[in-house]
Coordinates of C-alpha atoms in Angstrom, one line a residue:
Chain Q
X1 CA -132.5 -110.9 -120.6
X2 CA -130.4 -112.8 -122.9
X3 CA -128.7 -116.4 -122.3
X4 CA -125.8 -117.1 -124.3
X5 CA -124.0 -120.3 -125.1
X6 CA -120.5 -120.7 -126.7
X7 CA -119.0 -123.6 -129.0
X8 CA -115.0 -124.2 -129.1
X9 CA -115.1 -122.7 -132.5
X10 CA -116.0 -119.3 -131.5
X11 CA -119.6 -119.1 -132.5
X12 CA -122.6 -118.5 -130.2
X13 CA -126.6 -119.2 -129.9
X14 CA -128.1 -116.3 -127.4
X15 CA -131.7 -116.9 -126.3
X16 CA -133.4 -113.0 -127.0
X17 CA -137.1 -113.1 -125.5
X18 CA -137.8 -116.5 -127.3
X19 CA -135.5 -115.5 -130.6
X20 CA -132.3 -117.3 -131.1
X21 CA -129.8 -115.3 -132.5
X22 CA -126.3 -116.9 -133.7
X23 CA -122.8 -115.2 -134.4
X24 CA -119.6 -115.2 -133.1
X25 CA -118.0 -113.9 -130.0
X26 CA -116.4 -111.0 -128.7
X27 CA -112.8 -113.1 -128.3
X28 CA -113.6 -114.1 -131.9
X29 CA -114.1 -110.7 -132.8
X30 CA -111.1 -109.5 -131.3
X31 CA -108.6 -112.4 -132.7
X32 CA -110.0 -111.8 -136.2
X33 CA -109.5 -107.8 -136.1
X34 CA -110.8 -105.4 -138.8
X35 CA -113.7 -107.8 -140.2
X36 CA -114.3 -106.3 -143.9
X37 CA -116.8 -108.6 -145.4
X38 CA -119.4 -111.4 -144.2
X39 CA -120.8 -113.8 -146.2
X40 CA -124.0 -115.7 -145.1
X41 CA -126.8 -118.1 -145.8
X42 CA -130.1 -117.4 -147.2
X43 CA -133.3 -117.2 -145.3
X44 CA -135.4 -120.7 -145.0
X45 CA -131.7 -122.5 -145.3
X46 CA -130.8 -125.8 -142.9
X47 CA -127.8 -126.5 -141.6
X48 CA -127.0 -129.0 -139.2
X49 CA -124.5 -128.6 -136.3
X50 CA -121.0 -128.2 -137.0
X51 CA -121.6 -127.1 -140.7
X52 CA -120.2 -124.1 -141.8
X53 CA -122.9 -121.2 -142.7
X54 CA -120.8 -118.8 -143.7
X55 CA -117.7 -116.7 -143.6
X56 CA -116.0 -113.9 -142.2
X57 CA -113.3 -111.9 -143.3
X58 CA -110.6 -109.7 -141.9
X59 CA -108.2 -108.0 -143.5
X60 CA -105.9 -110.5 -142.4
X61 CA -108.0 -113.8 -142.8
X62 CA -111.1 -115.4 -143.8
X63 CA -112.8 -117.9 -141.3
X64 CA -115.9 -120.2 -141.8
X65 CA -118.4 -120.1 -139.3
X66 CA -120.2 -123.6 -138.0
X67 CA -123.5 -123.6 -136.5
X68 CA -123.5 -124.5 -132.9
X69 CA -126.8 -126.5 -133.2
X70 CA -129.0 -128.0 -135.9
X71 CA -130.6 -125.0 -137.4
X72 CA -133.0 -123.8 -139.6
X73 CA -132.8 -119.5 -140.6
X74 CA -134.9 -117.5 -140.0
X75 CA -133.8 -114.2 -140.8
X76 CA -130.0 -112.4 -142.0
X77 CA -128.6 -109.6 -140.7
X78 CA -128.8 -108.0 -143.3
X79 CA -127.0 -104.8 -142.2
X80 CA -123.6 -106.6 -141.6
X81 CA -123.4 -106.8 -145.8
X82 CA -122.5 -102.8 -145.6
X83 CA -121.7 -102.5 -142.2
X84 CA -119.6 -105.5 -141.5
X85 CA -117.6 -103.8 -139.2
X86 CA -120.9 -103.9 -137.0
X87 CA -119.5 -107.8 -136.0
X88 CA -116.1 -106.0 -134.2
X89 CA -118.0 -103.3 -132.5
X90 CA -120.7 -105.2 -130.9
X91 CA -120.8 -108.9 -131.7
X92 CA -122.6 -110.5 -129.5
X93 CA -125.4 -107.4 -129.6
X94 CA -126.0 -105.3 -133.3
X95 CA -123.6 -107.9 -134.8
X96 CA -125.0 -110.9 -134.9
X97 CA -125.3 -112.9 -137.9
X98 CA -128.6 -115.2 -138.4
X99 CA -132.2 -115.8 -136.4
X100 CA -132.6 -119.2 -136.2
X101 CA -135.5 -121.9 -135.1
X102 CA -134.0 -124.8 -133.0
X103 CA -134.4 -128.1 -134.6
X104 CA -132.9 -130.0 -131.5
X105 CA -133.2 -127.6 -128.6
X106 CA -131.6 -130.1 -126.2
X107 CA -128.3 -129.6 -128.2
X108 CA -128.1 -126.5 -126.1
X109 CA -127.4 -128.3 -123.2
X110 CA -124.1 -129.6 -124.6
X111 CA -122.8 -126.2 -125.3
X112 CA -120.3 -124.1 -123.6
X113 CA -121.8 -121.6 -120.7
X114 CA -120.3 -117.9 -120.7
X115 CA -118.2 -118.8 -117.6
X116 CA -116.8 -122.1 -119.4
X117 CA -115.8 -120.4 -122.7
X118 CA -114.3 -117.9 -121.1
X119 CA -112.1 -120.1 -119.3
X120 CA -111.3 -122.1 -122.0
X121 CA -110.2 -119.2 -123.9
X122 CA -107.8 -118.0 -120.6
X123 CA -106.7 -121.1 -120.3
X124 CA -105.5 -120.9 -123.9
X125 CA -104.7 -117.2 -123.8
Chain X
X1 CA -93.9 -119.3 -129.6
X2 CA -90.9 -121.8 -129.1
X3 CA -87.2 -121.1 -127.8
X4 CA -85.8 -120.1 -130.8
X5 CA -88.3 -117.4 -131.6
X6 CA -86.5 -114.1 -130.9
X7 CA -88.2 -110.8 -129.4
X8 CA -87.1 -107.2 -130.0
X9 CA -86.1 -104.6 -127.4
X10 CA -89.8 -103.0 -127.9
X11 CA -91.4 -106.7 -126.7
X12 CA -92.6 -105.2 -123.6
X13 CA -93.6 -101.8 -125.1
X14 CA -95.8 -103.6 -127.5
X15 CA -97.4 -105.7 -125.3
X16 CA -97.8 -102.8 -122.7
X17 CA -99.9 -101.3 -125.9
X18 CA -102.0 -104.0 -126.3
X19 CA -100.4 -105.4 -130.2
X20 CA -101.6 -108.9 -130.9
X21 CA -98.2 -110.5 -131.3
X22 CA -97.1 -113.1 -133.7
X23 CA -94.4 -115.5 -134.7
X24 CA -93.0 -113.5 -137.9
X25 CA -90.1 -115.1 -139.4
X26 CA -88.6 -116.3 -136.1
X27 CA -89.6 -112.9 -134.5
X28 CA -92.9 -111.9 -132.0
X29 CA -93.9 -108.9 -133.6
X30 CA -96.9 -107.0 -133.8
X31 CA -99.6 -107.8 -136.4
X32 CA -101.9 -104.9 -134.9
X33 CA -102.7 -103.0 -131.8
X34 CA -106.4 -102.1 -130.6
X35 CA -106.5 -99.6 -132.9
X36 CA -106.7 -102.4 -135.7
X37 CA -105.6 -102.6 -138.9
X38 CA -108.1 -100.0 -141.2
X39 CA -107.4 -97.6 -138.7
X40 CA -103.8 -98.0 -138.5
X41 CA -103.5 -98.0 -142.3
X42 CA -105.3 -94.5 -142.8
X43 CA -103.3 -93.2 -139.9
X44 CA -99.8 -93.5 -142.4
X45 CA -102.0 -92.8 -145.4
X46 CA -103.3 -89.4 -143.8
X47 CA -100.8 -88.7 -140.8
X48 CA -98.2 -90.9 -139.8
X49 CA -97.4 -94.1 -138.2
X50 CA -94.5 -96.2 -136.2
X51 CA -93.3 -99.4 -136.9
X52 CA -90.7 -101.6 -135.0
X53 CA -89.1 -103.4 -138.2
X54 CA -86.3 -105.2 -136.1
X55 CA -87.1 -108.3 -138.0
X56 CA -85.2 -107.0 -140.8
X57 CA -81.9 -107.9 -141.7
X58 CA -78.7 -106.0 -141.6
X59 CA -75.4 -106.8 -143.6
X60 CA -72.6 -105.1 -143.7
X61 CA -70.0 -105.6 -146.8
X62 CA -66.3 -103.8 -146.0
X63 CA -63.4 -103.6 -148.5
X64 CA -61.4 -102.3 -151.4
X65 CA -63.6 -104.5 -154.0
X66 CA -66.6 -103.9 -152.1
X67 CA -68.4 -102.0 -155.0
X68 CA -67.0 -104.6 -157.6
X69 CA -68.8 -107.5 -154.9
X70 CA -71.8 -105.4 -154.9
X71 CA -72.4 -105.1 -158.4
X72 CA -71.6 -108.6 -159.3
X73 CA -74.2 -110.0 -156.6
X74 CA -77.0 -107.2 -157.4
X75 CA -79.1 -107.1 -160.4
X76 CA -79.3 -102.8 -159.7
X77 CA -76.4 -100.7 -160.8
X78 CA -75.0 -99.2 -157.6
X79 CA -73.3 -96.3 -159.9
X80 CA -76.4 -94.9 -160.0
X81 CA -76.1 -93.6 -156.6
X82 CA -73.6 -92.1 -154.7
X83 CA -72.2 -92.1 -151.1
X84 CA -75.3 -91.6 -149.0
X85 CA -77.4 -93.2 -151.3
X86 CA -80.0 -96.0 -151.1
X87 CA -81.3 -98.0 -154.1
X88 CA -83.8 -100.9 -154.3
X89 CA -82.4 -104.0 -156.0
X90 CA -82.3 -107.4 -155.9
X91 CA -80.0 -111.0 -155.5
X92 CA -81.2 -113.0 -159.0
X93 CA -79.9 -116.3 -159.0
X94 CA -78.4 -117.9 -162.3
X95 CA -81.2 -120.2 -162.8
X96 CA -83.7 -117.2 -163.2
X97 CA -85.0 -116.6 -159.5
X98 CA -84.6 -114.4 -156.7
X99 CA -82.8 -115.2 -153.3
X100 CA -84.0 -112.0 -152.2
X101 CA -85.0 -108.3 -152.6
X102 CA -83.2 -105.4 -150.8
X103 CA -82.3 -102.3 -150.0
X104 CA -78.4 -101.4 -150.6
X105 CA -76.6 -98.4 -149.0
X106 CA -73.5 -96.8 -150.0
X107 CA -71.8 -95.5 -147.5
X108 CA -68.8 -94.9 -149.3
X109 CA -67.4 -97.5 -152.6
X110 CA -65.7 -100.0 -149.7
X111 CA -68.2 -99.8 -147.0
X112 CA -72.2 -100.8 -148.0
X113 CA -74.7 -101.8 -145.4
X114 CA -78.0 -104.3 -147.2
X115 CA -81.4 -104.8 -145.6
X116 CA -82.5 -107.9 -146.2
X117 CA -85.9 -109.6 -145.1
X118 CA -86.4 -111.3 -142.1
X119 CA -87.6 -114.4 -143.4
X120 CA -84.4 -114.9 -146.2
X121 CA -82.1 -113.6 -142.9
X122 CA -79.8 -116.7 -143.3
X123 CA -80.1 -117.9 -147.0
X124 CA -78.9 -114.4 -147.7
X125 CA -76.2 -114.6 -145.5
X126 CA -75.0 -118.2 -146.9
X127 CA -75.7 -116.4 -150.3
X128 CA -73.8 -113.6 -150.0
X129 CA -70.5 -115.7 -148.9
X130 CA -70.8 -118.4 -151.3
X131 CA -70.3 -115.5 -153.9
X132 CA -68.0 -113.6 -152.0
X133 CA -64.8 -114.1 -154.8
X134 CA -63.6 -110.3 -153.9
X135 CA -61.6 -111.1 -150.8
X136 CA -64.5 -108.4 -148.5
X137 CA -65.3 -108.4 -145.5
X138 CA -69.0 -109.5 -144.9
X139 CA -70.8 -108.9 -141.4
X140 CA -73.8 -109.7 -139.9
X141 CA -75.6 -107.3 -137.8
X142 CA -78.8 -108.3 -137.8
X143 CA -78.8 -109.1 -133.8
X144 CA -77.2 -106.0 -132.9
X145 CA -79.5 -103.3 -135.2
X146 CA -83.2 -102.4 -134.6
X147 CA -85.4 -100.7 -137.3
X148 CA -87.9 -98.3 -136.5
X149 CA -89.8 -96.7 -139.3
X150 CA -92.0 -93.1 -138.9
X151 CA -94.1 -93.5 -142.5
X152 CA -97.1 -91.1 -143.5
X153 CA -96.9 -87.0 -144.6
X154 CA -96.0 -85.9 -141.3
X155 CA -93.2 -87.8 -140.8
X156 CA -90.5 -84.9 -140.8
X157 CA -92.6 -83.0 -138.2
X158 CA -92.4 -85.8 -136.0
X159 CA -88.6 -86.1 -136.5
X160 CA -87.8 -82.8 -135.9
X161 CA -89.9 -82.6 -133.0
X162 CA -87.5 -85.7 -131.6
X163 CA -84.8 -83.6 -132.6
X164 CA -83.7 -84.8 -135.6
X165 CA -81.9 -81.7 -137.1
X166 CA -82.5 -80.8 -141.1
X167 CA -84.8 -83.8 -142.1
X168 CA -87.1 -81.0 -144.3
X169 CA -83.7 -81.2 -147.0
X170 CA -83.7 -84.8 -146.9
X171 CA -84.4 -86.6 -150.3
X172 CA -86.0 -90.5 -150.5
X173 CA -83.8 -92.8 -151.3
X174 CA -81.1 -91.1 -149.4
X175 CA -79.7 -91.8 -145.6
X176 CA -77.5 -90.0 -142.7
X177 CA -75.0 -92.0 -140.6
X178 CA -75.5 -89.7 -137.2
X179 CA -75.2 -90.7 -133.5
X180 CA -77.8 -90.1 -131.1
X181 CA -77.4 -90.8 -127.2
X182 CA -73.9 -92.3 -128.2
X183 CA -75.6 -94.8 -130.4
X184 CA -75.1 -95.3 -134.4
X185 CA -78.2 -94.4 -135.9
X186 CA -78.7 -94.9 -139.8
X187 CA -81.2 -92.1 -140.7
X188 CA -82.7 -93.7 -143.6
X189 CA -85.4 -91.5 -145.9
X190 CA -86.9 -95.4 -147.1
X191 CA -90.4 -96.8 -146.3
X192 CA -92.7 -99.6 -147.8
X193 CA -95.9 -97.6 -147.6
X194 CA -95.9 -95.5 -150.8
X195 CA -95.9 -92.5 -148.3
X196 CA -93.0 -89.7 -147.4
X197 CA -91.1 -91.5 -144.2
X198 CA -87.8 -92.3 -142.6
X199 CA -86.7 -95.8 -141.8
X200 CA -84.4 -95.7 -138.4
X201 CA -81.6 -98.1 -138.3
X202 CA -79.7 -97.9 -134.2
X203 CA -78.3 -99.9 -132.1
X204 CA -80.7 -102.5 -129.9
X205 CA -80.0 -100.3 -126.6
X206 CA -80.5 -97.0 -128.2
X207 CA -84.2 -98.5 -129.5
X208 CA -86.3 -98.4 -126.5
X209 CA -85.6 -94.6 -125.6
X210 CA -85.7 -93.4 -129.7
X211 CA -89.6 -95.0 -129.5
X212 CA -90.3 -93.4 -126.6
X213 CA -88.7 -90.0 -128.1
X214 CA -90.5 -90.5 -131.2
X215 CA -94.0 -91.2 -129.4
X216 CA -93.4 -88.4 -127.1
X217 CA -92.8 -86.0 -129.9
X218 CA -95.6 -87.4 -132.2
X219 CA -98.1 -87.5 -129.9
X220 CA -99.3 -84.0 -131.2
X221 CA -99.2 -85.3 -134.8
X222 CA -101.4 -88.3 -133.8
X223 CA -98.3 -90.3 -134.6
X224 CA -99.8 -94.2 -134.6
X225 CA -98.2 -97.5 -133.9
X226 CA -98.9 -99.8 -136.8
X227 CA -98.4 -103.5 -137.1
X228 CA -97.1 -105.8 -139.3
X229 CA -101.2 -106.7 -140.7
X230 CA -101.1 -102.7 -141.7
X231 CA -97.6 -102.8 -143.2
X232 CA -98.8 -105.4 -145.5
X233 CA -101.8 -103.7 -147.1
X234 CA -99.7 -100.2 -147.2
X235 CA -97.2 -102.4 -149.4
X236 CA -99.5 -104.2 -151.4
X237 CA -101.3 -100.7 -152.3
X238 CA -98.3 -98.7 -153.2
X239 CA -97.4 -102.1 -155.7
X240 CA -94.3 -103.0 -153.8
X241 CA -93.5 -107.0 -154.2
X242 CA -92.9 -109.0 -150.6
X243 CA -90.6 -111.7 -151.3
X244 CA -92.6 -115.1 -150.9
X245 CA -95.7 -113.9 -152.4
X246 CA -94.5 -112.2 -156.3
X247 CA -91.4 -112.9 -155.4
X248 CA -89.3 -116.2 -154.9
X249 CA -86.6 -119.1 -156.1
X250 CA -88.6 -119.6 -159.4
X251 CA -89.9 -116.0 -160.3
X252 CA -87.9 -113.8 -162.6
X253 CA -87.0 -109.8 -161.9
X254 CA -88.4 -109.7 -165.5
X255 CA -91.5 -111.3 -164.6
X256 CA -91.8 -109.0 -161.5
X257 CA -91.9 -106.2 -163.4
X258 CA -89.0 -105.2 -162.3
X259 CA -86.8 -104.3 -165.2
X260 CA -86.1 -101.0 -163.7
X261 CA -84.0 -102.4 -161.5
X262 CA -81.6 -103.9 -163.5
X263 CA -78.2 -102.5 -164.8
X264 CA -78.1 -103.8 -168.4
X265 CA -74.6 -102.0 -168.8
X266 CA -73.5 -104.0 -166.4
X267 CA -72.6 -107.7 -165.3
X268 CA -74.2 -109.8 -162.7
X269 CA -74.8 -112.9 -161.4
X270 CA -77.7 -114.3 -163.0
X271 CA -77.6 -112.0 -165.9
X272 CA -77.7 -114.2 -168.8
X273 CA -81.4 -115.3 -168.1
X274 CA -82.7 -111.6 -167.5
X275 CA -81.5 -110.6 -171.0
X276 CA -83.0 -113.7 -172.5
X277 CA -86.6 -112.9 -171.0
X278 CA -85.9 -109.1 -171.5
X279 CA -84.8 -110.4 -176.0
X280 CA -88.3 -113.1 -175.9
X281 CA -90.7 -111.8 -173.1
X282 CA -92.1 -114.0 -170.7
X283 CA -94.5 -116.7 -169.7
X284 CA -96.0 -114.4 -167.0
X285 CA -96.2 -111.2 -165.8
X286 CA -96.9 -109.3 -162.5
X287 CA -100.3 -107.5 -162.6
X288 CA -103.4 -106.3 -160.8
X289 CA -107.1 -106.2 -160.1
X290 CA -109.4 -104.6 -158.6
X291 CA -112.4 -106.5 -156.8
X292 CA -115.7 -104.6 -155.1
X293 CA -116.1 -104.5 -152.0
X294 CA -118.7 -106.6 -151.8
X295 CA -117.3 -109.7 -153.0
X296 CA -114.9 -110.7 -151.0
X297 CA -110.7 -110.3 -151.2
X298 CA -109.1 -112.8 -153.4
X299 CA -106.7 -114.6 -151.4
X300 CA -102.8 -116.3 -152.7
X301 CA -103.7 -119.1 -155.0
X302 CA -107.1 -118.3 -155.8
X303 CA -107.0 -118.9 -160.2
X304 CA -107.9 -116.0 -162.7
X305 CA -109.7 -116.5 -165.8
X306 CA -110.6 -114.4 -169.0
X307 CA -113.4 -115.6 -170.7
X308 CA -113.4 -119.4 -168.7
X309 CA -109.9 -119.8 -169.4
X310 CA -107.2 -119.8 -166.7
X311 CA -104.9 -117.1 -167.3
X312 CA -102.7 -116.6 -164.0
X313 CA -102.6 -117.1 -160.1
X314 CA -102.9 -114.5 -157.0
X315 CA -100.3 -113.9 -155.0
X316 CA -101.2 -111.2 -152.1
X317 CA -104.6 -109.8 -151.7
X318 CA -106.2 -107.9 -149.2
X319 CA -109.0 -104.9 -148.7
X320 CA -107.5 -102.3 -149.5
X321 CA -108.6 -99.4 -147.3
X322 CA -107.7 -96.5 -149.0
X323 CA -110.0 -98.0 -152.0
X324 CA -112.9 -99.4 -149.9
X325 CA -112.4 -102.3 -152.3
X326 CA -110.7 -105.4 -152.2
X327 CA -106.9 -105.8 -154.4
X328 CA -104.6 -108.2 -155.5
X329 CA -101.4 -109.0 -157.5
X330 CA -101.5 -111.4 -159.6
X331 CA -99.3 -113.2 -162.0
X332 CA -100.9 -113.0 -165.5
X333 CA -100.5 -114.3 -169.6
X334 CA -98.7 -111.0 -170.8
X335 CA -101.5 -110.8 -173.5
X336 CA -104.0 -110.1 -170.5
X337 CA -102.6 -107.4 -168.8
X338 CA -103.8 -104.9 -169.8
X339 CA -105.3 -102.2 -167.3
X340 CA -109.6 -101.9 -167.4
X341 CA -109.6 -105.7 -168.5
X342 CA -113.2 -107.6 -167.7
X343 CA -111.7 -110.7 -165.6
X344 CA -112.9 -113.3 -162.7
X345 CA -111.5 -114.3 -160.0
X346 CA -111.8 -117.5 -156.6
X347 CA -113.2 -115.8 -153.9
X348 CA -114.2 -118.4 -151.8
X349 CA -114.5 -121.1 -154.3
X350 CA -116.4 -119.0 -156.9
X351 CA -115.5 -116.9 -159.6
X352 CA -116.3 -113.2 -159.1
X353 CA -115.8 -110.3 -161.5
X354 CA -112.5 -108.6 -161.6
X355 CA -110.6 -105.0 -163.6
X356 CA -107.2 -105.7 -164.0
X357 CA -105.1 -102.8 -163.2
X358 CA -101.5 -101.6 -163.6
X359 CA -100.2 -101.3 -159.7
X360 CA -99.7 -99.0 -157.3
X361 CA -103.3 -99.1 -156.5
X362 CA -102.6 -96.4 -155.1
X363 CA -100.2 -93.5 -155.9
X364 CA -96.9 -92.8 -154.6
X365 CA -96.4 -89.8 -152.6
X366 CA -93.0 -89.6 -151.5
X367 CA -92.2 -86.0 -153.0
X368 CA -95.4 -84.0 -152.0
X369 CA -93.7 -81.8 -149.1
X370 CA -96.1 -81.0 -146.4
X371 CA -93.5 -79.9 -144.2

């Protein structure tokens, strides 16, 4: 069973049987369209909350991506380098984009729930 | 979107399909529907696509000197078409720029219709008067007209399917004045895709029912609705310039590459510069590269360099998916462009290896029949 939590700029953490995953959501996915290339950090890397990690790219626009917590990586998706358009078909499943170990696990608790980010994103709909 | 920003009779038919809509030179148009851009892109690359282009803008110039107005404001030499005809061409200003590119029609030597871009809607239209010194009569339609383009090999079977009559002996570059459902309908064989395809100029109430027609009649032909994020990479692959990216105020039809499109046995408005750059060459020229995949697109601004020196700027680049590779234009040192060149390009702050290439990246089609 998976627990997910959102930040305003799109990206999320999801809880996977004691793995943290990170990547960005399926609204984010959708906004960005066709996502052609992905660029991100290298394994053992730390990054501290609202730092950019990496990028994304559409055919229409290239976005960073900021980590939602402090964070240290633990693994790359290594897939998404050929298969980038993995991130559109299933991003918050096959598409995510780093493992991470929490540095600060109660920075969790400031982060959006599923119900609130999905508001938030109506609300700005 | 604010008050001002206009919406097209197909507004409610986009939205219906689910288009991500955006403000586009004062208009909501579609960037892309759920079927995304790649997909969209290869539909008009290896089927065919429709477009609602009502953004565009549409002039009409009326009177005996209508042809003498024409070729003074033009840099193209409209005698080399003929009643019926369409040529691209542009409005060069004295100082060296461009106000605008466009398509001219000649319906006959003192009645021409212009399409002009959305975004350059007005300064063409203040443009156009300022040098009106022939006494005709200049109108702007560009409220009342829609545009509706069917792009991609199968466009005739599409169009004759919606009951257009005889579109298998009609030639690129050439258009039809015909009325369908009591509306004026421009039948225009025109495109910015580098593919076979019509452009349909009609009235704003006859738009709604000639989409549905069309879609109706394509649905066979797997006849796709493409946005404006598609429309851009088709463009940028066949080579064809968009006017605030290689082309604007300060760049030169020379520079462009675009000396085909002047009429050097004729005069014009901005002339004198032209034939100055054509005599000494110039500063920059319009060019290409090629970047893997891989790598990343280079993006307007990003710097170019030959060996660690700066040589020239982007000014549209995408992925290109027809290439599975990432393209650019680029204005370049003349002495660089040559096609297979070793460069570098930004992508994201660092320099990546780039080919420089001679656009279209990739090759017109427009006169391989299928039909």
């Amino acid at each position: 069973m998976a627990t997910f939590w959102f930040q305003k700029t799109h990206e999320y953490i999801a809880e996977i049987d004691g793995d943290y995953r990170v990547g960005i959501s399926e609204f984010a996915a959708q906004e960005l369209g066709d996502i052609t290339f992905i660029e991100l950090p290298e394994v053992g890397a730390a990054i501290a909350q609202g730092e950019s990690f990496g990028t994304v790219e559409s055919v229409k626009a290239v976005s960073d991506v900021y980590a939602p917590v402090d964070l240290e990586v633990t693994a790359v998706n290594e897939e998404l380098a050929d298969e980038p358009e993995k991130v559109n078909a299933d991003p918050q499943g096959d598409g995510w984009f780093i493992k991470v170990k929490l540095s600060n696990p109660s920075q969790l608790g400031a982060l959006m729930s599923k119900a609130d980010y999905d508001a938030m994103n109506k609300e700005a709909g | 979107m604010d008050a001002t920003t206009k919406k097209t009779p197909l507004y409610d038919t986009h939205a219906k399909l689910g288009a991500k809509m955006v403000d586009f030179a004062g208009y909501m148009m579609p960037v892309w529907y759920p079927t995304g851009i790649v997909k969209e892109h290869l539909a008009v690359r290896n089927s065919v696509g429709i477009f609602d282009l009502t953004h565009m803008g549409e002039f009409f110039i009326k009177g005996e000197r209508a042809f003498d107005f024409v070729q003074h404001i033009t840099c193209n030499d409209v005698r080399k078409i003929g009643n019926g005809g369409v040529q691209y061409t542009l409005f060069p200003t004295p100082e060296g720029g461009v106000v605008d590119d466009l398509l001219v029609y000649q319906i006959n030597p003192e009645y021409y219709m212009m399409v002009v871009n959305a975004s350059n809607i007005d300064k063409d239209w203040a443009w156009v008067n300022k040098h009106n010194d022939f006494g005709v009569e200049l109108i702007n339609s560009s409220d009342r007209y829609s545009l509706i383009a069917v792009q991609g090999p199968r466009c005739e079977e599409v169009l004759a399917a919606a009951g257009f009559e005889d579109v298998a002996y009609d030639h690129p570059f050439t258009f039809r004045r015909l009325k369908r459902g009591g509306k004026r309908v421009y039948l225009c064989v025109t495109g910015y895709t580098g593919e076979r395809g019509f452009e349909i100029i009609i009235q704003n109430a006859g738009a709604q029912p000639l989409w549905d027609d069309l879609m109706a009649a394509g649905a066979e032909m797997g006849l796709t609705p493409v946005g404006l994020g598609a429309r851009d990479t088709l463009r940028l692959e066949a080579g064809m310039c968009l006017y605030g990216h290689e082309l604007d105020d300060t760049t030169s039809v020379m520079e462009a590459n675009l000396n085909w499109t002047v009429g050097w046995d004729k005069d014009f408005l901005g002339k004198d510069v032209l034939v100055r750059h054509k005599a000494h060459g110039t500063d920059r020229l319009l060019f290409g590269l090629v970047v893997e995949k891989k790598l990343g697109s280079p993006r307007p601004g990003a710097r170019v360099f030959a060996e660690g020196t700066d040589v020239g700027v982007v000014t549209s680049g995408s992925y290109s998916p027809s290439l599975d590779k990432n393209i650019a234009f680029c204005y370049l040192r003349p002495a660089i462009c040559e096609a297979g060149r070793e460069l570098a390009v930004e992508v994201r702050k660092k320099q990546v290896p780039a080919t420089a290439v001679k656009p279209p990246f990739v090759r017109h089609r427009l006169f391989e029949h299928k039909y």
